[in-house]
Coordinates of C-alpha atoms and ligand atoms in Angstrom, one line a residue:
M1 CA 20.8 16.2 16.2
A2 CA 19.8 16.4 12.5
D3 CA 16.4 15.3 11.6
S4 CA 16.7 12.9 8.7
R5 CA 13.0 12.9 7.8
P6 CA 12.2 14.7 4.6
E7 CA 10.4 18.0 4.9
P8 CA 6.6 17.3 4.6
P9 CA 5.0 18.4 1.3
P10 CA 3.8 22.0 1.6
R11 CA 0.2 22.3 2.6
R12 CA -2.2 24.7 0.9
F13 CA -3.7 27.8 2.5
V14 CA -6.3 30.3 1.2
V15 CA -7.7 33.5 2.4
Q16 CA -11.1 34.2 0.9
L17 CA -12.7 37.7 1.1
H18 CA -16.3 36.9 1.8
R19 CA -19.1 39.4 1.7
A20 CA -22.0 37.7 3.5
R21 CA -24.1 39.4 6.2
R22 CA -20.8 41.1 7.1
L23 CA -17.6 41.4 5.2
H24 CA -14.8 39.2 6.6
Y25 CA -11.7 37.3 5.5
D26 CA -11.8 33.5 5.8
F27 CA -8.4 32.2 6.8
R28 CA -8.1 28.5 5.9
V29 CA -5.1 26.2 6.3
E30 CA -4.8 22.6 5.1
V31 CA -4.5 20.2 8.0
D32 CA -4.9 16.4 7.5
G33 CA -6.9 16.8 4.3
A34 CA -9.3 19.5 5.4
L35 CA -9.3 23.3 5.5
V36 CA -9.2 24.4 9.2
S37 CA -10.9 27.8 9.1
W38 CA -11.2 31.0 11.0
A39 CA -13.3 34.1 10.1
V40 CA -11.1 37.2 10.6
P41 CA -13.3 40.3 10.4
K42 CA -10.5 42.8 9.9
G43 CA -8.3 40.5 7.8
P44 CA -4.8 39.2 8.3
S45 CA -2.0 41.7 8.5
L46 CA 1.8 41.7 8.0
D47 CA 2.2 44.3 10.7
P48 CA 3.8 42.6 13.6
K49 CA 2.1 45.0 16.0
V50 CA -1.3 44.0 15.0
R51 CA -3.3 41.2 16.6
R52 CA -6.4 40.2 14.7
A53 CA -9.4 38.6 16.4
A54 CA -10.2 35.3 14.6
F55 CA -13.2 33.1 15.1
R56 CA -12.9 29.4 14.4
V57 CA -15.6 28.2 12.0
E58 CA -16.3 24.7 10.7
D59 CA -13.6 23.0 8.7
H60 CA -14.2 23.2 4.9
P61 CA -13.5 20.5 2.3
M62 CA -10.3 20.8 0.3
E63 CA -12.4 21.4 -2.8
Y64 CA -13.3 24.8 -1.4
V65 CA -9.6 26.0 -1.6
D66 CA -10.0 27.4 -5.1
F67 CA -13.6 28.5 -4.8
E68 CA -14.5 32.0 -6.1
G69 CA -18.1 32.8 -6.8
I70 CA -21.3 33.1 -5.0
I71 CA -23.1 31.3 -2.3
P72 CA -26.9 31.3 -2.8
A73 CA -29.0 33.8 -1.0
G74 CA -30.6 32.2 2.1
K75 CA -27.8 29.7 2.5
Y76 CA -25.3 29.9 5.4
G77 CA -22.8 32.5 4.2
G78 CA -24.9 33.7 1.3
G79 CA -23.0 36.3 -0.6
D80 CA -19.8 36.6 -2.8
V81 CA -16.4 35.1 -2.3
I82 CA -13.1 35.9 -3.9
V83 CA -9.7 34.2 -3.4
W84 CA -8.0 37.1 -1.7
D85 CA -4.7 35.2 -1.2
A86 CA -3.5 31.6 -1.7
G87 CA -0.4 29.6 -1.6
T88 CA 1.3 27.0 0.6
W89 CA 2.4 26.8 4.2
V90 CA 4.8 24.8 6.3
P91 CA 5.0 24.5 10.1
Y92 CA 8.1 26.3 11.5
K93 CA 7.9 25.1 15.1
D94 CA 5.8 22.1 15.8
P95 CA 5.8 19.4 13.1
D96 CA 2.4 18.1 14.0
P97 CA -0.2 20.8 13.2
A98 CA -3.2 18.8 14.4
A99 CA -1.6 18.5 17.9
A100 CA -0.6 22.1 17.8
L101 CA -4.1 23.1 17.0
A102 CA -5.5 21.0 19.8
A103 CA -3.0 22.7 22.1
G104 CA -4.3 26.1 20.9
E105 CA -1.1 27.5 19.3
L106 CA -0.3 27.0 15.6
H107 CA 2.9 28.4 14.1
I108 CA 2.8 28.6 10.3
E109 CA 5.0 30.0 7.6
L110 CA 2.9 31.3 4.7
R111 CA 4.1 31.4 1.1
G112 CA 1.3 33.3 -0.6
E113 CA 1.2 36.2 -2.9
K114 CA 0.1 38.8 -0.4
L115 CA 0.9 37.0 2.8
R116 CA 4.4 35.7 3.5
G117 CA 6.5 34.9 6.5
Q118 CA 5.8 33.6 9.9
F119 CA 2.4 33.8 11.5
V120 CA 1.0 32.4 14.8
I121 CA -2.6 31.8 15.6
V122 CA -3.3 31.4 19.3
R123 CA -6.4 30.4 21.2
T124 CA -7.4 32.8 24.0
R125 CA -9.0 32.0 27.3
N126 CA -12.5 32.7 26.0
D127 CA -12.0 30.3 23.1
D128 CA -11.5 32.9 20.4
W129 CA -8.3 33.1 18.6
L130 CA -5.7 35.8 17.7
L131 CA -3.8 35.9 14.4
M132 CA -0.4 37.6 14.4
H133 CA 2.5 38.1 12.1
K134 CA 6.0 37.6 13.6
R135 CA 8.8 40.2 13.3
D136 CA 10.6 38.8 10.2
E137 CA 11.9 40.0 6.9
Y138 CA 8.3 40.0 5.5
A139 CA 6.9 42.2 8.1
V140 CA 5.1 45.4 6.8
P141 CA 4.3 48.0 9.4
G142 CA 0.9 49.5 8.7
F143 CA -0.2 46.7 6.4
D144 CA -3.9 47.1 5.4
P145 CA -5.5 44.1 3.7
A146 CA -8.3 46.4 2.3
A147 CA -5.6 48.2 0.2
L148 CA -5.1 45.0 -1.8
P149 CA -8.7 44.1 -2.6
L150 CA -8.4 42.0 -5.8
S151 CA -8.5 38.3 -6.3
V152 CA -5.1 36.6 -6.7
L153 CA -7.0 33.9 -8.8
S154 CA -8.8 36.1 -11.3
G155 CA -7.6 39.7 -10.7
R156 CA -11.3 40.6 -10.2
S157 CA -12.9 42.6 -7.4
S158 CA -15.7 41.3 -5.2
D159 CA -18.2 43.5 -7.1
E160 CA -17.1 42.0 -10.4
V161 CA -17.4 38.5 -9.2
R162 CA -20.8 39.3 -7.6
D163 CA -22.0 40.8 -10.9
D164 CA -20.7 38.1 -13.2
P165 CA -20.0 35.0 -11.1
E166 CA -18.7 31.8 -12.7
L167 CA -19.4 29.4 -9.9
M168 CA -22.0 28.9 -7.2
W169 CA -21.1 26.9 -4.1
R170 CA -23.8 24.4 -3.1
S171 CA -23.0 23.2 0.4
D172 CA -25.8 20.7 0.2
L173 CA -24.1 18.8 -2.6
P174 CA -21.1 16.5 -2.2
A175 CA -17.9 18.6 -2.0
A176 CA -16.6 17.3 -5.4
E177 CA -19.8 18.6 -7.1
A178 CA -20.5 21.6 -4.9
A179 CA -18.9 24.3 -7.2
V180 CA -21.7 24.5 -9.8
P181 CA -20.9 26.4 -13.0
L182 CA -23.3 29.2 -13.8
K183 CA -22.4 29.8 -17.4
A184 CA -24.1 28.0 -20.2
A185 CA -21.7 25.7 -21.9
S186 CA -22.3 27.2 -25.3
H187 CA -20.5 30.3 -23.9
T188 CA -17.7 28.6 -22.0
A189 CA -15.3 26.1 -23.2
D190 CA -15.6 23.7 -20.3
G191 CA -19.2 24.1 -19.2
P192 CA -21.4 21.1 -18.5
A193 CA -24.0 21.5 -21.2
A194 CA -24.7 18.6 -23.5
D195 CA -21.8 18.3 -25.8
D196 CA -21.9 17.9 -29.6
D197 CA -21.6 14.1 -29.4
E198 CA -24.6 13.9 -27.0
L199 CA -26.7 16.2 -29.3
A200 CA -25.6 14.2 -32.3
E201 CA -26.8 11.0 -30.6
L202 CA -30.2 12.6 -30.1
D203 CA -30.4 13.6 -33.7
K204 CA -29.6 10.1 -34.8
L205 CA -32.2 8.4 -32.7
G206 CA -35.4 7.1 -34.4
S207 CA -38.8 8.1 -33.0
S208 CA -37.7 6.7 -29.6
G209 CA -34.6 5.4 -28.1
R210 CA -32.0 5.6 -25.3
W211 CA -30.1 8.8 -25.1
H212 CA -26.9 9.2 -23.1
V213 CA -26.8 12.7 -21.8
F214 CA -25.3 14.4 -18.7
G215 CA -24.0 11.0 -17.5
R216 CA -27.5 9.4 -17.5
E217 CA -29.2 7.1 -19.9
L218 CA -32.7 8.3 -20.6
R219 CA -35.5 6.6 -22.5
V220 CA -36.8 9.3 -24.8
T221 CA -40.0 8.8 -26.8
N222 CA -42.1 10.3 -29.6
L223 CA -39.2 12.4 -30.8
D224 CA -40.8 13.5 -34.0
K225 CA -44.1 14.5 -32.5
V226 CA -45.0 18.1 -33.1
L227 CA -45.4 19.9 -29.7
F228 CA -45.6 23.5 -30.8
P229 CA -46.9 24.8 -34.1
G230 CA -44.6 27.1 -36.0
R231 CA -42.6 27.4 -39.2
P232 CA -41.1 24.9 -39.1
P233 CA -43.0 23.3 -36.2
V234 CA -41.2 22.4 -33.0
T235 CA -40.8 18.7 -32.4
K236 CA -40.2 17.0 -29.1
R237 CA -36.7 16.2 -30.3
E238 CA -36.0 20.0 -30.8
I239 CA -37.4 20.9 -27.4
L240 CA -35.2 18.1 -25.8
R241 CA -32.2 19.5 -27.6
Y242 CA -33.0 23.0 -26.3
T243 CA -33.4 21.7 -22.8
A244 CA -30.0 20.0 -22.9
Q245 CA -28.4 23.2 -24.2
I246 CA -30.1 25.6 -21.7
A247 CA -30.0 23.3 -18.6
P248 CA -26.7 24.7 -17.2
T249 CA -28.2 28.2 -17.4
V250 CA -31.5 27.3 -15.9
L251 CA -30.3 24.9 -13.2
P252 CA -29.2 27.6 -10.7
Y253 CA -32.8 28.7 -10.6
L254 CA -34.1 25.2 -10.0
Q255 CA -31.6 23.6 -7.7
G256 CA -32.7 22.9 -4.1
R257 CA -36.3 23.6 -5.0
A258 CA -39.3 21.5 -5.6
L259 CA -40.4 21.7 -9.2
N260 CA -43.9 21.9 -10.4
L261 CA -44.3 20.9 -14.0
H262 CA -47.0 22.2 -16.3
R263 CA -47.4 19.3 -18.6
F264 CA -48.4 19.4 -22.3
P265 CA -47.9 15.8 -23.4
N266 CA -50.2 16.3 -26.4
G267 CA -48.6 19.6 -27.5
S268 CA -49.0 23.2 -26.7
D269 CA -52.4 23.4 -28.5
A270 CA -54.0 20.8 -26.2
A271 CA -55.0 21.4 -22.6
G272 CA -52.1 21.4 -20.2
F273 CA -52.3 20.1 -16.6
W274 CA -50.2 20.5 -13.5
Q275 CA -48.0 17.6 -12.4
K276 CA -46.7 18.2 -8.9
A277 CA -46.1 14.6 -7.5
L278 CA -43.5 12.5 -9.2
P279 CA -45.2 9.6 -11.0
G280 CA -44.6 6.1 -9.7
H281 CA -42.6 5.1 -12.8
A282 CA -40.1 7.9 -12.3
P283 CA -36.5 6.6 -12.4
G284 CA -34.9 6.1 -9.0
W285 CA -31.9 8.3 -9.7
L286 CA -34.1 11.5 -10.0
P287 CA -33.4 13.9 -7.2
R288 CA -36.6 14.3 -5.1
W289 CA -38.0 15.8 -2.0
R290 CA -40.9 14.5 0.1
E291 CA -43.0 17.4 1.4
P292 CA -43.4 16.5 5.1
E293 CA -47.1 17.6 5.5
S294 CA -48.6 16.0 2.5
G295 CA -46.0 13.3 1.9
T296 CA -46.0 14.3 -1.8
E297 CA -42.8 13.6 -3.6
Y298 CA -41.6 16.4 -5.8
L299 CA -38.9 16.4 -8.4
V300 CA -35.9 18.6 -7.6
A301 CA -33.9 19.4 -10.7
D302 CA -30.5 19.3 -9.0
E303 CA -28.8 17.8 -12.0
P304 CA -29.4 18.6 -15.7
A305 CA -30.5 15.1 -16.7
A306 CA -33.5 15.6 -14.3
L307 CA -34.8 18.5 -16.4
V308 CA -34.3 16.5 -19.6
W309 CA -36.4 13.7 -18.0
A310 CA -39.1 16.2 -17.1
V311 CA -39.4 17.5 -20.7
N312 CA -39.5 14.0 -22.1
F313 CA -42.4 13.4 -19.6
G314 CA -44.2 16.4 -21.2
G315 CA -43.2 18.9 -18.6
L316 CA -42.7 21.8 -21.1
E317 CA -43.1 24.5 -18.5
W318 CA -40.9 24.7 -15.4
H319 CA -42.1 26.2 -12.2
P320 CA -39.7 26.1 -9.3
W321 CA -40.9 26.9 -5.8
T322 CA -40.1 30.3 -4.4
S323 CA -38.6 28.5 -1.3
L324 CA -35.8 25.9 -0.9
T325 CA -36.7 22.4 0.3
D326 CA -34.8 22.7 3.6
R327 CA -37.1 25.6 4.7
P328 CA -40.2 25.5 2.4
E329 CA -42.0 28.0 4.5
L330 CA -39.4 30.8 3.9
P331 CA -39.3 32.5 0.5
T332 CA -36.0 33.4 -1.2
Y333 CA -37.7 35.8 -3.6
A334 CA -40.5 38.3 -3.5
L335 CA -42.4 38.1 -6.7
V336 CA -44.2 40.9 -8.6
D337 CA -46.5 39.5 -11.3
L338 CA -47.7 42.1 -13.9
D339 CA -50.5 40.2 -15.4
P340 CA -52.3 41.9 -18.3
G341 CA -56.1 41.8 -18.5
P342 CA -57.7 40.7 -21.7
D343 CA -57.6 44.2 -23.2
T344 CA -54.5 45.6 -21.6
A345 CA -52.3 47.2 -24.1
W346 CA -48.7 46.2 -24.1
A347 CA -47.7 49.9 -23.8
D348 CA -49.7 50.1 -20.6
L349 CA -48.0 47.0 -19.1
L350 CA -44.7 48.6 -20.0
A351 CA -45.7 51.8 -18.3
L352 CA -46.5 49.8 -15.1
A353 CA -43.2 47.9 -15.3
R354 CA -41.3 51.2 -15.6
L355 CA -43.0 52.5 -12.5
H356 CA -41.8 49.4 -10.7
R357 CA -38.3 50.0 -12.1
T358 CA -38.3 53.5 -10.6
A359 CA -39.6 52.2 -7.3
F360 CA -36.8 49.6 -7.0
E361 CA -34.2 52.1 -7.9
H362 CA -35.5 54.5 -5.4
L363 CA -35.6 51.8 -2.7
G364 CA -32.1 50.6 -3.6
V365 CA -33.5 47.1 -4.0
A366 CA -31.9 44.7 -6.5
A367 CA -34.6 43.1 -8.7
R368 CA -34.6 41.6 -12.2
A369 CA -37.4 41.5 -14.8
K370 CA -38.3 39.0 -17.4
V371 CA -41.0 38.8 -20.0
T372 CA -43.1 35.8 -19.5
G373 CA -43.1 34.5 -23.1
R374 CA -46.9 35.0 -23.1
R375 CA -48.2 38.5 -22.4
G376 CA -46.9 39.6 -19.1
I377 CA -43.8 40.8 -17.2
Q378 CA -42.5 39.4 -13.9
I379 CA -40.1 40.9 -11.4
W380 CA -38.1 38.7 -9.0
V381 CA -36.6 40.2 -5.9
P382 CA -34.0 38.1 -4.1
V383 CA -34.5 38.2 -0.3
E384 CA -32.5 37.0 2.6
R385 CA -34.3 34.1 4.3
G386 CA -36.2 35.3 7.3
P387 CA -39.5 36.9 6.3
T388 CA -42.4 34.6 5.9
F389 CA -44.6 34.4 2.7
A390 CA -47.2 36.5 4.6
E391 CA -44.5 39.2 5.0
T392 CA -43.2 39.2 1.5
R393 CA -46.8 39.1 0.2
A394 CA -47.6 42.2 2.4
W395 CA -44.5 44.0 1.1
V396 CA -45.3 43.4 -2.5
E397 CA -49.0 44.3 -1.9
R398 CA -47.9 47.6 -0.3
L399 CA -45.5 48.3 -3.2
S400 CA -48.1 47.5 -5.8
R401 CA -50.7 49.7 -4.1
S402 CA -48.4 52.7 -4.1
I403 CA -47.7 52.2 -7.8
G404 CA -51.4 51.5 -8.5
A405 CA -52.3 54.8 -6.8
V406 CA -50.2 56.6 -9.5
V407 CA -52.0 54.9 -12.4
P408 CA -55.4 53.8 -11.0
D409 CA -56.9 53.5 -14.5
L410 CA -54.4 50.9 -15.4
V411 CA -54.6 48.4 -12.6
S412 CA -57.0 46.0 -10.9
W413 CA -56.3 43.9 -7.9
A414 CA -55.8 40.2 -7.3
W415 CA -59.2 39.8 -5.6
E416 CA -61.1 41.5 -8.4
R417 CA -62.4 38.7 -10.5
S418 CA -64.7 40.7 -12.8
G419 CA -66.0 44.2 -13.3
R420 CA -62.7 45.8 -14.2
A421 CA -61.5 43.1 -16.6
G422 CA -59.2 44.6 -19.2
L423 CA -57.0 46.2 -16.6
A424 CA -53.6 44.8 -15.6
R425 CA -53.7 42.7 -12.4
L426 CA -51.1 43.3 -9.8
D427 CA -51.0 39.8 -8.3
F428 CA -49.2 39.8 -5.1
T429 CA -51.0 36.6 -4.0
Q430 CA -48.4 34.6 -5.9
N431 CA -46.2 35.1 -2.8
A432 CA -47.3 31.9 -1.1
V433 CA -45.9 28.5 -0.5
N434 CA -46.2 26.2 -3.5
K435 CA -47.5 29.0 -5.7
T436 CA -45.0 29.3 -8.5
L437 CA -44.1 31.5 -11.4
V438 CA -42.5 30.2 -14.6
A439 CA -38.7 29.8 -14.5
P440 CA -36.5 32.0 -16.6
Y441 CA -35.7 30.3 -20.0
S442 CA -38.7 27.9 -19.6
P443 CA -40.6 27.3 -22.8
R444 CA -44.2 28.5 -22.9
P445 CA -47.1 26.7 -24.7
A446 CA -47.6 28.8 -27.8
A447 CA -46.6 28.7 -31.5
G448 CA -42.9 28.8 -32.1
A449 CA -42.0 27.8 -28.4
P450 CA -41.5 31.3 -26.9
V451 CA -39.5 31.4 -23.7
S452 CA -39.7 33.5 -20.5
A453 CA -36.7 35.7 -21.2
P454 CA -34.8 37.9 -18.7
I455 CA -34.4 41.5 -19.8
D456 CA -32.3 44.4 -18.8
W457 CA -34.2 47.2 -17.2
D458 CA -33.3 49.5 -20.0
E459 CA -35.1 47.3 -22.5
L460 CA -38.4 48.5 -21.1
D461 CA -37.7 51.6 -23.2
D462 CA -37.0 49.5 -26.3
P463 CA -39.9 49.9 -28.7
G464 CA -39.0 46.5 -30.2
L465 CA -39.5 44.6 -26.9
R466 CA -42.3 42.0 -27.0
P467 CA -43.5 39.8 -24.2
D468 CA -43.2 36.7 -26.4
G469 CA -40.5 37.9 -28.7
F470 CA -37.8 35.3 -27.7
T471 CA -38.1 31.6 -28.6
I472 CA -36.1 28.5 -28.0
R473 CA -34.5 29.2 -31.4
T474 CA -33.4 32.8 -30.6
I475 CA -32.6 32.8 -26.9
G476 CA -29.2 31.1 -27.3
A477 CA -27.8 33.8 -29.4
R478 CA -29.1 36.4 -27.0
L479 CA -27.5 34.6 -24.1
A480 CA -24.2 34.4 -25.9
E481 CA -24.3 38.1 -26.5
R482 CA -25.8 39.5 -23.3
G483 CA -25.1 36.7 -20.7
D484 CA -27.6 35.7 -18.2
L485 CA -29.5 38.9 -17.4
F486 CA -31.2 37.2 -14.5
A487 CA -28.1 36.0 -12.6
D488 CA -28.4 39.0 -10.2
V489 CA -31.2 37.3 -8.4
L490 CA -28.7 34.5 -7.4
G491 CA -26.5 34.8 -4.3
R492 CA -27.6 38.3 -3.5
P493 CA -29.5 38.1 -0.3
Q494 CA -31.1 41.4 0.8
R495 CA -33.5 42.7 3.4
L496 CA -36.6 44.3 2.1
P497 CA -36.7 47.9 3.3
P498 CA -39.8 49.0 5.2
L499 CA -42.3 50.7 3.0
H500 CA -44.3 53.6 4.3
Ligands
MN1 MN1 -17.1 33.2 5.5

C-alpha cells in the first residue's frame, strides 16, 4: 500500500575529524533536534567489507553541526576539530529513528560530499556499536578516510585550523553562544568587536554617560580624565575605546577564569592596587565566580562588556588566573617569568629568552612569548590539565635551573631578595593558584599606555624589539598584519616532558 505521507525533511549529519587526546572521527546524525553522536577511531568507510568500532558519546546540540575550530586545552575533548564531511540523511528502513536507535539498529542513507549511500549502525552485545556501509552503488572497496583529510567546510587541514583557528567551542556556555570567534573584529567582517556606531556613541558622550556596547548599557565616567601621560596623553575615553576594540582578541585568554584587576583609578602615575573581589556595587549581569574556600566573588570576563566595565572601574591591568574556575587547583599553563633586575641590560634578558627558545625547541614543547610592556619577557606554555601547580612549578624551576647553569652570571633566583640585585630573576614561583601574570594585550601603567605584546620567537633576534615598544595606539596595526601571535597557547593541550 502506498504511503501517502510526505517524505520527512532531510536531517543533517556531520563527521568531524577531532584531534584530542587521540585522533578520531565524530559521527553525528540529527535525531529529534539533537546530534546523536559516536566516536569512530578509524573513521567511517565506504568499503562494505569494513566494520568500524563506534562508541556512543553524549548527544551534541545542533549548533555544533557546523563547528570547526578548537576546544580549549583542559576541557573535555580539548584539541582541534574540522568538518570532515557534512550533508543530509534520510532513513531508508525504519521511519522512526529514535525508536530504531533505542532498538539498537539505525539504517541511514547519507548524502554528504565524501560519504554517500546506505549505512547501518548497530549496537553490539557489550553496548559498543559497529558502523558499516552497505553494498550499493556508492561502495568503494579499500576506502581510507585518512586519504581525504581536508575539511569540506573550509578546505583546510587539521594543522591549518589548529594554527589559525577562527572559532573556539566553549561547552560551558549556552549552545547558541558556545562557538566563540577568536579573531578581532577589526580583522574580520563579522566579528563581535564594538562596531563604528558603538565607538561613535562613546566619542559623543560628555564627561560621563551611558554607553551601549556589546549588548549592555554601561555607565561610564570621567571620560576625559588623563590616565596615562604621553603625547597626546591617554584619556579614559581612549582606553575604553581600545578595550572595546581589543576585547574579542583578549577574551579567549580570560574566559572561564577568575580575573584579578590591577586598578589605577587615579592614573598610571599614582599608586595602583589590587582588586580581587568584585565590589558590592558591581552590576548583577557581570559574570562572576565564588571561590569556594574564601567565598570571595571574582569577576570572570566571559563577555566583552565585562572587560569594558572593569576598565571603567579603573582596572587598567588584566590578570587572569592560570587555572579555570571549574578546577582552580589545576593550571592550564606553565609560566616562565623573565624578570629583569634593576641593572639587567635588555640584551642580557634577550639572551636568556633565546636560551629558553632553544630549550623549548629541543623539548618539542609549544610555548609562546610576549614582552610585558614594562621591562620583561614572559613565556606561556599550555598544559593539559592534570599536573598540580606544585608540579608545573617544579618543572619550570628545573628548566630555569638548567638554563641558569649555562649563564650563571646573568641570573638570580626567586628566593634571592638581595645581594645579587641587578641580575635577571627567573621566577618560577608564579606557578601557584591565584598568582597571575598580565594578560596578552593588557595595557600597562606607563607613559603612552604600552601593552603586553605577543611576539614571534624570531623577533628575539630583531635589534628593534623593545619590551615596552607596543602601545594601545600601535598594537591594532600589528594585529592586523601579524594576527594574534599568542593564539597557539589556546586549545593546544600538551603534556610536559620529563626533564632530567
Ligand atoms: Mn570527539
